[in-house]
PDB file of C-alpha atoms and ligand atoms in Angstrom:
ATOM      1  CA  UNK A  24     -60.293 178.707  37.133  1.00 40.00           C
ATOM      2  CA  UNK A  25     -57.896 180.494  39.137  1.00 46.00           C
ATOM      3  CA  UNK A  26     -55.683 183.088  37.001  1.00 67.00           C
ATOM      4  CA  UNK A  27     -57.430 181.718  33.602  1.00 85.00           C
ATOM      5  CA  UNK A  28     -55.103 178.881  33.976  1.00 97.00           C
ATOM      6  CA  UNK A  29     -56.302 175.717  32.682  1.00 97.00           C
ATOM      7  CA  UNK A  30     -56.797 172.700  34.757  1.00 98.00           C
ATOM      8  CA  UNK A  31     -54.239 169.499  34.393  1.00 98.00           C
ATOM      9  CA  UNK A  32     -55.146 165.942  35.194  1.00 98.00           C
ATOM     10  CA  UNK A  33     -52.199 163.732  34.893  1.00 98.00           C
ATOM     11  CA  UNK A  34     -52.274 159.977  35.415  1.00 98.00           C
ATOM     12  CA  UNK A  35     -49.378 158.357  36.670  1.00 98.00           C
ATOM     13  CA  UNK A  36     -49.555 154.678  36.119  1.00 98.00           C
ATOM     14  CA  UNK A  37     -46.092 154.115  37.649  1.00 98.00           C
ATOM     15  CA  UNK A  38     -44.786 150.449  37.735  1.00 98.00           C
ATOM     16  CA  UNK A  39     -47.254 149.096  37.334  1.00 98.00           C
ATOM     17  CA  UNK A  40     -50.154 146.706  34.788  1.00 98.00           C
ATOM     18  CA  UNK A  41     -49.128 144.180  31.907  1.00 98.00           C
ATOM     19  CA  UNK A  42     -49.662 145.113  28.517  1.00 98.00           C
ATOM     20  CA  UNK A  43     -53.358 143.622  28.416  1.00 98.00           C
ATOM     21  CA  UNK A  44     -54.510 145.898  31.600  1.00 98.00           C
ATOM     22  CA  UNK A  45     -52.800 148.524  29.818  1.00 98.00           C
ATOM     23  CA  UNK A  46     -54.595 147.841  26.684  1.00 98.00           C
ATOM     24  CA  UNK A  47     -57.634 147.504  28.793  1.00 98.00           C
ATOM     25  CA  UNK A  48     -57.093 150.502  30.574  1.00 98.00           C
ATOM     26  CA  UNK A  49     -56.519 152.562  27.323  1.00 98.00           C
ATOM     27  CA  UNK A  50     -60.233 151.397  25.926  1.00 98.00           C
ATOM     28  CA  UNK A  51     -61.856 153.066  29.097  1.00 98.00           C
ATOM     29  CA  UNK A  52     -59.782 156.513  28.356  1.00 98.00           C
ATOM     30  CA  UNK A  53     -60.891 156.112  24.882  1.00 98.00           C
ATOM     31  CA  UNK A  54     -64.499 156.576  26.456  1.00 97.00           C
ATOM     32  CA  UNK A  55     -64.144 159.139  28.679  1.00 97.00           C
ATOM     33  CA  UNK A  56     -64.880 162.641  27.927  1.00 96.00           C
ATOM     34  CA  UNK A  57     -62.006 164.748  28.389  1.00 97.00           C
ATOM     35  CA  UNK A  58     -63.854 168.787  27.984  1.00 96.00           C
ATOM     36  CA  UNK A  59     -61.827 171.282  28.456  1.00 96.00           C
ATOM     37  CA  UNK A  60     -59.471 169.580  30.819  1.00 98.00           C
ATOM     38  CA  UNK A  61     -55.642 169.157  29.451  1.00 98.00           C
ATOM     39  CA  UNK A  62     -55.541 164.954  30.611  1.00 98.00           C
ATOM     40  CA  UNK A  63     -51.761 163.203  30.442  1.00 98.00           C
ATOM     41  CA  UNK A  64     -51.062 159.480  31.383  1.00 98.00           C
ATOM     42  CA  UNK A  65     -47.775 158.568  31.859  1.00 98.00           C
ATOM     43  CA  UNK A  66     -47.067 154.549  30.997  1.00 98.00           C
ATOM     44  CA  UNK A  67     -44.573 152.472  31.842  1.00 98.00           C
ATOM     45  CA  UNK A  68     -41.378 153.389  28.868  1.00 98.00           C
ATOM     46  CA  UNK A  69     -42.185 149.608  27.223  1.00 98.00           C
ATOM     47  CA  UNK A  70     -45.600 150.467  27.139  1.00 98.00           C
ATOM     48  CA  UNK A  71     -45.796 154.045  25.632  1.00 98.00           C
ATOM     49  CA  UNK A  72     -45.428 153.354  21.568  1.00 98.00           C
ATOM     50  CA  UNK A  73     -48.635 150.977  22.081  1.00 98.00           C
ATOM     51  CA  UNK A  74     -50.407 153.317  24.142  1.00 98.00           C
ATOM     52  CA  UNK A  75     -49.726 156.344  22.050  1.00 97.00           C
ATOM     53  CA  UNK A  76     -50.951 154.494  18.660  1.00 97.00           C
ATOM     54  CA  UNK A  77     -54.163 153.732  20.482  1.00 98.00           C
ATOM     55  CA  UNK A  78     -55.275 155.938  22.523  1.00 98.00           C
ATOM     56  CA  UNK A  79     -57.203 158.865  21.478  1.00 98.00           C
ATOM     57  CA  UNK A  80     -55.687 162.149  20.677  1.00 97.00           C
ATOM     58  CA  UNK A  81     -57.386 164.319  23.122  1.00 98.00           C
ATOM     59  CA  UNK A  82     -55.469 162.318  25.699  1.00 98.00           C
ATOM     60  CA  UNK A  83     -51.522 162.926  25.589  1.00 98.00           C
ATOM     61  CA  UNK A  84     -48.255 160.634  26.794  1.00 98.00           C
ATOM     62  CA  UNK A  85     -45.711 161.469  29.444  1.00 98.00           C
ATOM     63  CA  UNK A  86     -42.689 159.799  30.379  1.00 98.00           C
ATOM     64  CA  UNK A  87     -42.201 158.777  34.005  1.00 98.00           C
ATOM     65  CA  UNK A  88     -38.554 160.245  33.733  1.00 98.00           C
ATOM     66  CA  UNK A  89     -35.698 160.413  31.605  1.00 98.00           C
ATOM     67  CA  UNK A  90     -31.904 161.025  31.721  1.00 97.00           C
ATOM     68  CA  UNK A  91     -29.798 164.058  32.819  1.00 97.00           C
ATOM     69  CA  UNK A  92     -27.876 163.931  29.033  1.00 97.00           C
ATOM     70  CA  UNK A  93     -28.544 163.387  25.548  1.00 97.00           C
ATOM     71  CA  UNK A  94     -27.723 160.207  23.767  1.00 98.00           C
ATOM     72  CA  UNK A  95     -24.576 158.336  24.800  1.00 98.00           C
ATOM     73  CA  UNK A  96     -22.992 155.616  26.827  1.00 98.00           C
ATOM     74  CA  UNK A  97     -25.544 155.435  29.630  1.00 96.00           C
ATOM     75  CA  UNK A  98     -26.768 151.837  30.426  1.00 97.00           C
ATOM     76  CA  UNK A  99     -30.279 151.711  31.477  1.00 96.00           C
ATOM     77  CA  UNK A 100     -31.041 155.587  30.827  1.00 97.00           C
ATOM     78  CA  UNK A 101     -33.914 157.089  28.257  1.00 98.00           C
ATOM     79  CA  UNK A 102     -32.735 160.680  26.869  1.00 98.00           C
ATOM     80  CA  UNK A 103     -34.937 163.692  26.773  1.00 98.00           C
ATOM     81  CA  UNK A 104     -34.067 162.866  22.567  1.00 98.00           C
ATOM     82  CA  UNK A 105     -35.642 159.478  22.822  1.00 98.00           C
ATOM     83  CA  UNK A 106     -38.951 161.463  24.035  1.00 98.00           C
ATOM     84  CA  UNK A 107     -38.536 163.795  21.030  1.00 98.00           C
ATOM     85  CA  UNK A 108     -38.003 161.250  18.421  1.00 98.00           C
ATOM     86  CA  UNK A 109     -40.370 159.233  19.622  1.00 98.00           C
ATOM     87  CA  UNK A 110     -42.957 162.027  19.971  1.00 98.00           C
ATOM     88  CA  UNK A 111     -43.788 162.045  23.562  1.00 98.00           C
ATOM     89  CA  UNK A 112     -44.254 165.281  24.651  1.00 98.00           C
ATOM     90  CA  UNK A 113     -44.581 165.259  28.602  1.00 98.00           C
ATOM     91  CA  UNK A 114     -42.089 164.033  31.049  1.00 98.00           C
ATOM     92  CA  UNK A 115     -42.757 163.615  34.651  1.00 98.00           C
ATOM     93  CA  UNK A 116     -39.884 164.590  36.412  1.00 98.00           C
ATOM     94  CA  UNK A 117     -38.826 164.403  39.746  1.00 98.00           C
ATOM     95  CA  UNK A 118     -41.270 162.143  41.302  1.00 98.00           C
ATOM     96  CA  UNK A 119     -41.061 161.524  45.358  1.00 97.00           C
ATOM     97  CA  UNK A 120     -40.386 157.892  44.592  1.00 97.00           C
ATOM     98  CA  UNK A 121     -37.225 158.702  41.947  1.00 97.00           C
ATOM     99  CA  UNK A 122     -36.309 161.379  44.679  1.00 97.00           C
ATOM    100  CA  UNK A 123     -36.648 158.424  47.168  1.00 95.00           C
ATOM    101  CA  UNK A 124     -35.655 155.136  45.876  1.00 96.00           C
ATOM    102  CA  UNK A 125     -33.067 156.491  43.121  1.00 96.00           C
ATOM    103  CA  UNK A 126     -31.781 159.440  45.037  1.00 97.00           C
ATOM    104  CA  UNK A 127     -32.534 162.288  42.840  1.00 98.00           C
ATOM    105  CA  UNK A 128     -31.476 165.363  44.433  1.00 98.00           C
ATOM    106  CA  UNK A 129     -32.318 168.088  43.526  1.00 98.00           C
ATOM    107  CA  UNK A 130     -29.085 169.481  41.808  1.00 98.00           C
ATOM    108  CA  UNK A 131     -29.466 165.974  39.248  1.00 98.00           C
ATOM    109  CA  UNK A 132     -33.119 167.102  39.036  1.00 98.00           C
ATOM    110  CA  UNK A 133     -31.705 170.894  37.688  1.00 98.00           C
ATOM    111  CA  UNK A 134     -30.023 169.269  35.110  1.00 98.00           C
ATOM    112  CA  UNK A 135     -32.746 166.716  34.183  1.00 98.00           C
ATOM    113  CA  UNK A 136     -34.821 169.883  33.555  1.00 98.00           C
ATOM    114  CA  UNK A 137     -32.944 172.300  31.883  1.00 98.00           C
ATOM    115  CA  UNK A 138     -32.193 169.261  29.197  1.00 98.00           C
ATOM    116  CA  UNK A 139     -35.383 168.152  28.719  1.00 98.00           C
ATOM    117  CA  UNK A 140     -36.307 172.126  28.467  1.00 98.00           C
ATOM    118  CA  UNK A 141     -33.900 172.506  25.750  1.00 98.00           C
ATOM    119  CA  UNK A 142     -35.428 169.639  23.946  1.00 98.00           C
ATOM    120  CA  UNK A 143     -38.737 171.486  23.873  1.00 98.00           C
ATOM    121  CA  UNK A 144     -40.168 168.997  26.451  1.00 98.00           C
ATOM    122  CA  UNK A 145     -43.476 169.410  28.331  1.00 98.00           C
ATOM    123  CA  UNK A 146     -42.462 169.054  32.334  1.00 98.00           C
ATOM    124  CA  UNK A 147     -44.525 168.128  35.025  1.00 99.00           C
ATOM    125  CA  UNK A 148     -42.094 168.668  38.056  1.00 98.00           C
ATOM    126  CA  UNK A 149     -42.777 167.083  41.371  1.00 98.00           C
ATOM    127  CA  UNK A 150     -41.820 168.444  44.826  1.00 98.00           C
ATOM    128  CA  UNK A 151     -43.486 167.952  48.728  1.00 98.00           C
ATOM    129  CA  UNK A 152     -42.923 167.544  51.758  1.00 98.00           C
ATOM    130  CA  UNK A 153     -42.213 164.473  54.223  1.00 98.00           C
ATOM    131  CA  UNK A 154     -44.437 163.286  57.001  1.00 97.00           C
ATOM    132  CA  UNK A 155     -41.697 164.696  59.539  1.00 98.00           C
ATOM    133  CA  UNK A 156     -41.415 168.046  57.878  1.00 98.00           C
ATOM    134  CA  UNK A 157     -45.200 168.332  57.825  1.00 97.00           C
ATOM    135  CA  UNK A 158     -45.275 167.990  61.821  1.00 97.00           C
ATOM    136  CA  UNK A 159     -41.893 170.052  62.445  1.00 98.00           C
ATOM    137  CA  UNK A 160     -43.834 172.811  60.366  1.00 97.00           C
ATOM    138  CA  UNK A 161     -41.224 173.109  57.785  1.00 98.00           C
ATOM    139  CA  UNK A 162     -43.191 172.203  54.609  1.00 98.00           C
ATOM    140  CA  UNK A 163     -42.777 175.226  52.440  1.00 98.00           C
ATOM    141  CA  UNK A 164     -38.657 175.404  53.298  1.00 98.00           C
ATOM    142  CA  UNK A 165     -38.780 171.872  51.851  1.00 98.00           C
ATOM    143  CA  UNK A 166     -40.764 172.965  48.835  1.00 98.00           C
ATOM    144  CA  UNK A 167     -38.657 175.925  48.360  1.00 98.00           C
ATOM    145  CA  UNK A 168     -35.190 174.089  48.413  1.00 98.00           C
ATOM    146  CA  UNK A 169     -36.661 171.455  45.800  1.00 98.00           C
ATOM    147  CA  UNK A 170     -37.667 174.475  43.755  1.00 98.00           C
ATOM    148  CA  UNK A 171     -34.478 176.616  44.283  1.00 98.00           C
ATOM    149  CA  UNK A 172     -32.281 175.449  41.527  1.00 98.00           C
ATOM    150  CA  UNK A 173     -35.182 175.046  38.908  1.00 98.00           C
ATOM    151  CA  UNK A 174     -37.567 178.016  39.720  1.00 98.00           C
ATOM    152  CA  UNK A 175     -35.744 180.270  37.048  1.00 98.00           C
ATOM    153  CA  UNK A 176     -36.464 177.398  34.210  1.00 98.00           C
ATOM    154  CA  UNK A 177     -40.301 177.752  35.366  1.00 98.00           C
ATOM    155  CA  UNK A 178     -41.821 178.608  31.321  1.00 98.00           C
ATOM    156  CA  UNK A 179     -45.717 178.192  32.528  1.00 98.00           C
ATOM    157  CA  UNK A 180     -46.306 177.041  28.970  1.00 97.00           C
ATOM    158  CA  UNK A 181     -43.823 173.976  29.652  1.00 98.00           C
ATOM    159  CA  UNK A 182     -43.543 173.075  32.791  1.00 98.00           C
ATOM    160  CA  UNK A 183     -46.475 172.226  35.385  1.00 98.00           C
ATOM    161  CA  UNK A 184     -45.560 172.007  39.301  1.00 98.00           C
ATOM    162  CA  UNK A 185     -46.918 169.216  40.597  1.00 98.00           C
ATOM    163  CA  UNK A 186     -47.060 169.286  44.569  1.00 98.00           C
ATOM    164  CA  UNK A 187     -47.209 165.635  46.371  1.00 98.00           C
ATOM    165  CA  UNK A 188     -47.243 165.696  49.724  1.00 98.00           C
ATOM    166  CA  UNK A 189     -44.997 162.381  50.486  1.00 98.00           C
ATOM    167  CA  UNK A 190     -47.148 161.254  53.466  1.00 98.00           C
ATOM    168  CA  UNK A 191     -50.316 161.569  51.064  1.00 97.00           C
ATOM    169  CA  UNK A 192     -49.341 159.578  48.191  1.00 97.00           C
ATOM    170  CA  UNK A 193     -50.182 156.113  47.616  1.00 96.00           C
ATOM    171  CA  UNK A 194     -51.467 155.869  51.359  1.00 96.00           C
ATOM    172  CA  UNK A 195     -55.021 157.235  51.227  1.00 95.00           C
ATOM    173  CA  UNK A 196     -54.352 160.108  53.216  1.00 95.00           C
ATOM    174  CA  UNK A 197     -54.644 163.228  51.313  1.00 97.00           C
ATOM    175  CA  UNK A 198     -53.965 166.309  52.421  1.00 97.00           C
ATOM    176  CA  UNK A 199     -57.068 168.636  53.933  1.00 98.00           C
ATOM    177  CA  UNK A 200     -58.541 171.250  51.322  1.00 98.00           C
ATOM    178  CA  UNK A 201     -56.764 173.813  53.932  1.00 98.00           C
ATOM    179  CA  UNK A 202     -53.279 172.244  53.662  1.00 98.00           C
ATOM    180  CA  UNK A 203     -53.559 172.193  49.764  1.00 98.00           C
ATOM    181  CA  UNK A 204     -54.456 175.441  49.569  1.00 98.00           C
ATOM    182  CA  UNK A 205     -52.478 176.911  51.770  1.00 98.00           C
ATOM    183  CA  UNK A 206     -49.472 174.976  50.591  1.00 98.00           C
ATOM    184  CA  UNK A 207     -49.923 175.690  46.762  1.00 98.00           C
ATOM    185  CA  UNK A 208     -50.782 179.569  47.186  1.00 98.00           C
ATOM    186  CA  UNK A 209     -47.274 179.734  49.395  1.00 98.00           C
ATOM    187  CA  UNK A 210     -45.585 177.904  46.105  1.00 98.00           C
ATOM    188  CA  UNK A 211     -47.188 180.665  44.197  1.00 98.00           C
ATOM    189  CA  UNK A 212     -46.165 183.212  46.129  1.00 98.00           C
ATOM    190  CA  UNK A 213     -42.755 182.262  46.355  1.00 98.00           C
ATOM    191  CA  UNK A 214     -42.177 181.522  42.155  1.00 98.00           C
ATOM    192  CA  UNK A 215     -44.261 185.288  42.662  1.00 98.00           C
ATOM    193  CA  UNK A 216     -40.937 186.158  44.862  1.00 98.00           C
ATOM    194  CA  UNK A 217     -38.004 184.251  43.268  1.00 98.00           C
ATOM    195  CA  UNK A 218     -39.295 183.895  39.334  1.00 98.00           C
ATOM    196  CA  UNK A 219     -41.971 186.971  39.148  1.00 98.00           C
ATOM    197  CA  UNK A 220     -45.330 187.442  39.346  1.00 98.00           C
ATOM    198  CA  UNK A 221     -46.259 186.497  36.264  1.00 97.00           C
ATOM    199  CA  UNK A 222     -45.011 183.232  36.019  1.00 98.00           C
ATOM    200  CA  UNK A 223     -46.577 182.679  39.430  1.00 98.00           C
ATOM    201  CA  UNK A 224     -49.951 183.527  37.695  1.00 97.00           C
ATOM    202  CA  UNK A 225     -49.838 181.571  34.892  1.00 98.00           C
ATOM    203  CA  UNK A 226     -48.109 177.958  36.187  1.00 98.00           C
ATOM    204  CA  UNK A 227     -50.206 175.471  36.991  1.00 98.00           C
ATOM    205  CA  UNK A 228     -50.059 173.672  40.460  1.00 98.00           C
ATOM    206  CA  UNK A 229     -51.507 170.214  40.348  1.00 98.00           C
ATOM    207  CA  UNK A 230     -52.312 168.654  43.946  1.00 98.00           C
ATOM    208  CA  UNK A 231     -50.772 164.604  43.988  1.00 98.00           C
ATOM    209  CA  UNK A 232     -51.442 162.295  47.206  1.00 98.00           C
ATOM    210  CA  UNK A 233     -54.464 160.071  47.357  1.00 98.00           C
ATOM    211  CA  UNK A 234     -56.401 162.268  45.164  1.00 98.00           C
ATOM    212  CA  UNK A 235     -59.600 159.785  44.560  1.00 98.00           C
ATOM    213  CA  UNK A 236     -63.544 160.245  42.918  1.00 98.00           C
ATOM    214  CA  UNK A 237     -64.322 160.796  46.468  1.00 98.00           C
ATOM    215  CA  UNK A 238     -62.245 163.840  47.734  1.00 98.00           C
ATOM    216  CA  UNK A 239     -61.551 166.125  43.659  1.00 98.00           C
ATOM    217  CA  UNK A 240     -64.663 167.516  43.824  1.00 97.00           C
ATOM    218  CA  UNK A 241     -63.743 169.546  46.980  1.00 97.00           C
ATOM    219  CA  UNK A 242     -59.677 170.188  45.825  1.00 98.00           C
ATOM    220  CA  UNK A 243     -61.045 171.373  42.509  1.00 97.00           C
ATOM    221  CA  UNK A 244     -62.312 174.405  43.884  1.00 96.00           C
ATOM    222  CA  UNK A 245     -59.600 175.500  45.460  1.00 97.00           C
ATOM    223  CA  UNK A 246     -58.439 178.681  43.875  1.00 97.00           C
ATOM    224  CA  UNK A 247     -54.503 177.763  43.918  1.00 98.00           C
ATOM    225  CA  UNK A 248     -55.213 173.915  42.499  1.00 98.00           C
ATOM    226  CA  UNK A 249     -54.814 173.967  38.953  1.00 98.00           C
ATOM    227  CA  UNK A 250     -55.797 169.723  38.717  1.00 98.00           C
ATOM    228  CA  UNK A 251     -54.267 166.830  39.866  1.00 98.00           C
ATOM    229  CA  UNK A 252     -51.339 163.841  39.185  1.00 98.00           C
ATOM    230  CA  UNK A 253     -53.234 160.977  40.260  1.00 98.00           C
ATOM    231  CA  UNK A 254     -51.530 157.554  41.186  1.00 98.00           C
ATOM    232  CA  UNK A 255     -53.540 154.583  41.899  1.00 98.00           C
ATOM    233  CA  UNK A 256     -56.771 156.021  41.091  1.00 98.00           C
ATOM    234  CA  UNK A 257     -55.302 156.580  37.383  1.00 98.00           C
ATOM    235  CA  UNK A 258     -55.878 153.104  36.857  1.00 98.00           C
ATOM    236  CA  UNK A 259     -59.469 152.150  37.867  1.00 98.00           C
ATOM    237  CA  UNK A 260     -63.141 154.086  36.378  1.00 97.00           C
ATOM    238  CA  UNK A 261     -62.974 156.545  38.471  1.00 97.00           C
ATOM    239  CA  UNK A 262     -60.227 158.665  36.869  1.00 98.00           C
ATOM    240  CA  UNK A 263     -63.240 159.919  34.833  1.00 98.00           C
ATOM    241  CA  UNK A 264     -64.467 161.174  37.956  1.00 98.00           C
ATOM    242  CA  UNK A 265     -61.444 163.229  38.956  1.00 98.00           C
ATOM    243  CA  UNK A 266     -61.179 164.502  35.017  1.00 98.00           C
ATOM    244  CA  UNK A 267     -64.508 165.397  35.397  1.00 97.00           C
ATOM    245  CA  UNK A 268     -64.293 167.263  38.963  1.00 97.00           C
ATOM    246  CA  UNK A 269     -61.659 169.414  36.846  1.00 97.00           C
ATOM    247  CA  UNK A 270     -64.518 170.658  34.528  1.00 95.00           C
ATOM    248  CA  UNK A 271     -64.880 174.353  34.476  1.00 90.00           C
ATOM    249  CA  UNK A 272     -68.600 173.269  34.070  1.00 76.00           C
ATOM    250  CA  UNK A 273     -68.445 171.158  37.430  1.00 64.00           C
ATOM    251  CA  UNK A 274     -66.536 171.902  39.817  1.00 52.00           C
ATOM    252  CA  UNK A 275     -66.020 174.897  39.065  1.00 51.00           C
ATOM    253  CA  UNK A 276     -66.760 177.753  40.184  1.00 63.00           C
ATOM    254  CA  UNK A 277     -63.204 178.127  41.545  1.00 71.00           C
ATOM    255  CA  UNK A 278     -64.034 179.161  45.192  1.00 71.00           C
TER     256      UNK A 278
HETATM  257  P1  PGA B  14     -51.479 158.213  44.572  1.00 61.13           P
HETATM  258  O1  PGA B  14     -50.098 158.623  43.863  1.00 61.13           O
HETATM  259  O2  PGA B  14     -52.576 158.936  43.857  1.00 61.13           O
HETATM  260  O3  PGA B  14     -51.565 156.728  44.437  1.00 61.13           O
HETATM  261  O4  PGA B  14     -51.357 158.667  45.999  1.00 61.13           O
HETATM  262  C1  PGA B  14     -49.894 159.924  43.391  1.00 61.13           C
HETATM  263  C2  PGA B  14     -48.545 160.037  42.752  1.00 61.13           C
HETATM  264  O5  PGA B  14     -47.617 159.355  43.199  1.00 61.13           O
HETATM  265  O6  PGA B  14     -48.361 160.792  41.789  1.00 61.13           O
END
């Protein structure tokens, strides 16, 4: 593993299964062998209490986002201190779909994580680019403005960086080996630049955007992907697979 650092597999069910398929769907995690892979799934809010008292404990529970504040007079909102209380230790934060669909810039995302940092909250904090970015050839100025206001609040034991293309997720066209790579060892070398070098070393940088049993074997390797935050494939067999391509013993041998 590149820099020691020890692969993350996150599964991000979103919106999405009733509470039978999500019963259903805990019974096959309950099978699979997790190694020496850190593995998160992050259920829908209504679903977490059940999920947590029956899944196994190698396995742990994200949030799929929480509030900017503590407790108080916000309608509709889950606090960083509802996670605590109700022991959930990860939050997802900063998903291209909050960023998109609830407007989460990237000054509300600053605050979302500095709170949930001061709650002693485990972060995994998304950023990537847009198709049009991409082809204009300014993919790493996007990454670095979503990073900008956060990348001094980067504790590599809390917080994972979770990079998601946008034109790669949920559409089945991930990015190439080359443009992970390349993309997650410029995010390392700027966190190298703007935090220091040794955060840069020790964060973890999962890849996110169509990541599937047919295409983690050869993203595993890479040397600057630390794992993955898997979408749709979180919620069929074959998220064993991409656990499993995260395997110091299998895929390995980080290239
Ligand atoms: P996908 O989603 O694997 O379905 O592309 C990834 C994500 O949104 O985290």
């Amino acid at each position: 593993m590149g820099g020691g650092r020890k692969m993350i597999v996150g599964g991000n069910w979103k919106c999405n299964l009733d509470k039978e398929k999500a019963a259903a769907l805990v019974a096959q995690l309950n099978g699979m062998e997790v190694g020496d892979v850190e593995v998160v799934v992050a259920p829908v809010f209504v679903h977490i209490p059940m999920v947590q008292s029956t899944l196994k404990k190698e396995v742990a529970v994200a949030a799929q986002n929480c509030s900017f504040t503590g407790m108080g007079a916000y309608t509709g909102d889950i606090s960083a201190d509802h996670l605590v209380d109700m022991e959930i230790p990860w939050v997802i934060l900063g998903h291209s779909e909050r960023r998109t669909h609830f407007k989460e810039d990237d000054e509300m995302l600053a605050k979302k994580l500095e709170y949930t940092l001061s709650k002693g909250l485990k972060v995994i904090f998304c950023i990537g680019e847009m198709k049009e970015d991409r082809e204009k050839g300014t993919t790493m100025d996007v990454c670095k403005k979503q990073l900008e206001q956060v990348v001094k609040m980067l504790d590599p034991e809390k917080v994972v960086i979770a990079y998601e293309p946008v034109w790669a997720i949920g559409t089945g066209l991930v990015a190439t080996p080359e443009q992970a790579q390349e993309t997650q060892k410029a995010i390392r070398e700027y966190i190298a630049e703007a935090a220091s070098p040794e955060v840069a070393s020790k964060i973890r940088i999962q890849y996110g955007g169509s990541v599937s049993a047919k295409n983690c074997n050869e993203l595993a390797i890479l040397p600057d992907v630390d794992g993955f935050l898997v979408g749709g494939a979180s919620l069929k067999p074959e998220f064993s697979d991409v656990v499993k391509s995260c395997q110091p013993t299998v895929g390995a041998e980080k290239l």
